[in-house]
Amino acid sequence: MNEYKFTPQTESVFKDAKQLTLDLHRSSVDLDIFFHCFLSKLSLSCSHILEAYNVIDDLRLVSALEVRAKKPNKTSSGKYSSKLKKLIENCSDLQKENFNADYISPEIIFMGMLDENFRPKAISKTFDEKEIDSLITDIVAFIQDIDLLKNNPEGDSEYEYETKQWVEM
């Protein structure tokens, strides 16, 4: 993952996921473990998006149960699973191609985990497809508003002002 740029918060999630994987004696950092650590250090923006669905506590509980159910392996490693690597690669491409950023934001990682190919079990058990589509729309709207503020920092609307407050946090 060294070839990708992340926010310090996301780098911390990777570090915690490696440590949890080793503590659980798992062979690699998988999507469920990564998501569990992602939830424990949820960014303000992702937290704000999820608050609208009133599921943060339920999501954390389901995630904890999924991680707890994992059986230890004979050998443990902090390496990343192929699926997690592919998720990050897809997030990097998405971020560069659609949002012109040189780093992978927590919102893009969250949106990437909503893809059916990279979906942690906790997401599948907490959201139906309609809610997942709605979450994706909310994340894209949030990211696009941030880009609009970069292009027009003196925005006049109240909504832009609220978004600007998130950016400055």
Short mmCIF file of C-alpha atoms in Angstrom, two decimals:
data_model
loop_
_atom_site.label_atom_id
_atom_site.label_comp_id
_atom_site.label_asym_id
_atom_site.label_seq_id
_atom_site.Cartn_x
_atom_site.Cartn_y
_atom_site.Cartn_z
CA MET A 1 0.00 0.00 0.00
CA ASN A 2 3.04 2.26 0.09
CA GLU A 3 2.49 3.30 -3.53
CA TYR A 4 -0.79 5.03 -2.60
CA LYS A 5 -1.34 8.28 -0.71
CA PHE A 6 -3.85 8.29 2.17
CA THR A 7 -4.91 10.72 4.83
CA PRO A 8 -3.13 10.21 8.18
CA GLN A 9 -6.41 8.91 9.60
CA THR A 10 -6.65 6.23 6.90
CA GLU A 11 -3.00 5.29 7.38
CA SER A 12 -3.87 4.74 11.03
CA VAL A 13 -6.72 2.43 9.99
CA PHE A 14 -4.27 0.30 7.99
CA LYS A 15 -1.92 0.13 10.96
CA ASP A 16 -4.73 -0.89 13.32
CA ALA A 17 -6.01 -3.48 10.83
CA LYS A 18 -2.55 -5.06 10.60
CA GLN A 19 -2.28 -5.21 14.37
CA LEU A 20 -5.76 -6.67 14.79
CA THR A 21 -4.99 -9.27 12.14
CA LEU A 22 -1.86 -10.31 14.03
CA ASP A 23 -3.73 -10.33 17.36
CA LEU A 24 -6.39 -12.58 15.85
CA HIS A 25 -3.73 -14.84 14.28
CA ARG A 26 -5.17 -14.36 10.80
CA SER A 27 -3.23 -15.00 7.61
CA SER A 28 -3.97 -11.57 6.09
CA VAL A 29 -5.82 -8.30 6.60
CA ASP A 30 -9.18 -8.98 5.00
CA LEU A 31 -12.08 -6.67 4.15
CA ASP A 32 -14.00 -7.42 7.35
CA ILE A 33 -11.06 -6.62 9.62
CA PHE A 34 -10.19 -3.52 7.63
CA PHE A 35 -13.81 -2.32 7.75
CA HIS A 36 -13.98 -2.93 11.49
CA CYS A 37 -10.93 -0.70 12.00
CA PHE A 38 -12.31 1.82 9.50
CA LEU A 39 -15.46 2.10 11.62
CA SER A 40 -13.44 2.57 14.80
CA LYS A 41 -11.75 5.62 13.23
CA LEU A 42 -14.65 6.83 11.14
CA SER A 43 -13.93 10.20 9.54
CA LEU A 44 -16.24 13.10 10.30
CA SER A 45 -17.51 13.11 6.75
CA CYS A 46 -18.30 9.38 6.69
CA SER A 47 -19.85 9.67 10.13
CA HIS A 48 -22.01 12.55 8.93
CA ILE A 49 -23.16 10.54 5.91
CA LEU A 50 -23.98 7.46 8.02
CA GLU A 51 -25.82 9.47 10.68
CA ALA A 52 -28.60 10.09 8.17
CA TYR A 53 -29.26 6.34 8.17
CA ASN A 54 -29.11 5.99 11.97
CA VAL A 55 -27.06 2.78 11.71
CA ILE A 56 -23.60 3.55 13.08
CA ASP A 57 -24.07 1.60 16.33
CA ASP A 58 -25.71 -1.33 14.53
CA LEU A 59 -22.98 -1.36 11.91
CA ARG A 60 -20.27 -1.39 14.58
CA LEU A 61 -22.00 -4.23 16.43
CA VAL A 62 -22.40 -6.37 13.31
CA SER A 63 -18.80 -5.67 12.34
CA ALA A 64 -17.53 -6.65 15.79
CA LEU A 65 -19.50 -9.90 15.63
CA GLU A 66 -18.06 -10.68 12.18
CA VAL A 67 -14.50 -10.09 13.38
CA ARG A 68 -15.08 -12.06 16.57
CA ALA A 69 -16.34 -15.03 14.54
CA LYS A 70 -13.07 -15.31 12.60
CA LYS A 71 -11.06 -18.36 13.51
CA PRO A 72 -7.31 -18.11 14.10
CA ASN A 73 -4.91 -19.57 11.56
CA LYS A 74 -1.71 -21.49 12.27
CA THR A 75 0.35 -18.65 10.84
CA SER A 76 -0.42 -14.97 11.15
CA SER A 77 0.63 -12.17 8.87
CA GLY A 78 0.01 -8.47 8.49
CA LYS A 79 -0.10 -8.76 4.71
CA TYR A 80 -3.12 -7.48 2.87
CA SER A 81 -5.55 -9.89 1.24
CA SER A 82 -5.80 -9.80 -2.54
CA LYS A 83 -9.35 -8.47 -2.26
CA LEU A 84 -8.28 -5.57 -0.03
CA LYS A 85 -5.44 -4.75 -2.42
CA LYS A 86 -7.87 -4.77 -5.34
CA LEU A 87 -10.27 -2.51 -3.40
CA ILE A 88 -7.54 0.06 -2.81
CA GLU A 89 -6.43 -0.12 -6.44
CA ASN A 90 -10.01 0.50 -7.57
CA CYS A 91 -10.38 3.36 -5.09
CA SER A 92 -7.18 4.95 -6.37
CA ASP A 93 -8.43 4.78 -9.96
CA LEU A 94 -11.83 6.14 -8.97
CA GLN A 95 -10.31 9.02 -7.02
CA LYS A 96 -7.96 10.02 -9.84
CA GLU A 97 -10.36 9.60 -12.74
CA ASN A 98 -13.52 11.06 -11.24
CA PHE A 99 -12.47 13.42 -8.49
CA ASN A 100 -9.00 14.60 -9.60
CA ALA A 101 -7.31 13.97 -6.27
CA ASP A 102 -3.79 12.70 -5.70
CA TYR A 103 -4.73 10.78 -2.56
CA ILE A 104 -7.41 8.26 -1.58
CA SER A 105 -9.97 9.83 0.73
CA PRO A 106 -11.92 7.96 3.44
CA GLU A 107 -15.13 8.71 1.52
CA ILE A 108 -13.79 6.96 -1.58
CA ILE A 109 -12.69 3.95 0.47
CA PHE A 110 -16.14 3.80 2.04
CA MET A 111 -17.79 4.08 -1.37
CA GLY A 112 -15.46 1.37 -2.69
CA MET A 113 -16.56 -0.96 0.09
CA LEU A 114 -20.16 -0.51 -1.06
CA ASP A 115 -19.29 -2.24 -4.34
CA GLU A 116 -20.68 -5.77 -4.28
CA ASN A 117 -17.23 -7.15 -5.14
CA PHE A 118 -15.58 -5.53 -2.10
CA ARG A 119 -18.42 -5.41 0.41
CA PRO A 120 -17.61 -6.38 4.00
CA LYS A 121 -20.17 -8.72 5.58
CA ALA A 122 -21.29 -6.05 8.06
CA ILE A 123 -22.41 -3.79 5.21
CA SER A 124 -24.27 -6.63 3.49
CA LYS A 125 -26.04 -7.51 6.72
CA THR A 126 -26.94 -3.92 7.61
CA PHE A 127 -28.02 -2.35 4.31
CA ASP A 128 -30.25 -3.47 1.47
CA GLU A 129 -29.38 -2.64 -2.15
CA LYS A 130 -31.60 0.45 -2.23
CA GLU A 131 -29.85 1.88 0.84
CA ILE A 132 -26.44 1.08 -0.63
CA ASP A 133 -27.36 2.95 -3.82
CA SER A 134 -28.52 5.87 -1.68
CA LEU A 135 -25.26 5.83 0.30
CA ILE A 136 -23.24 5.94 -2.91
CA THR A 137 -25.27 8.92 -4.09
CA ASP A 138 -24.73 10.69 -0.75
CA ILE A 139 -20.98 10.08 -0.85
CA VAL A 140 -20.65 11.34 -4.42
CA ALA A 141 -22.68 14.45 -3.56
CA PHE A 142 -20.48 15.11 -0.56
CA ILE A 143 -17.27 14.75 -2.55
CA GLN A 144 -18.54 16.91 -5.40
CA ASP A 145 -19.55 19.67 -2.98
CA ILE A 146 -16.03 19.71 -1.61
CA ASP A 147 -14.68 20.06 -5.15
CA LEU A 148 -17.11 22.90 -5.83
CA LEU A 149 -15.85 24.73 -2.76
CA LYS A 150 -12.28 24.42 -3.96
CA ASN A 151 -13.32 26.07 -7.23
CA ASN A 152 -15.55 28.68 -5.56
CA PRO A 153 -14.41 29.27 -1.96
CA GLU A 154 -16.65 32.31 -1.61
CA GLY A 155 -19.88 30.38 -2.21
CA ASP A 156 -23.02 32.22 -1.18
CA SER A 157 -25.42 29.41 -0.37
CA GLU A 158 -25.99 28.14 3.15
CA TYR A 159 -25.39 24.55 2.01
CA GLU A 160 -21.96 25.44 0.66
CA TYR A 161 -21.14 27.15 3.94
CA GLU A 162 -22.07 24.02 5.90
CA THR A 163 -19.89 21.90 3.62
CA LYS A 164 -17.03 24.37 3.97
CA GLN A 165 -17.20 23.90 7.73
CA TRP A 166 -16.66 20.16 7.20
CA VAL A 167 -13.68 20.82 4.98
CA GLU A 168 -12.09 23.11 7.54
CA MET A 169 -12.51 20.63 10.42
#
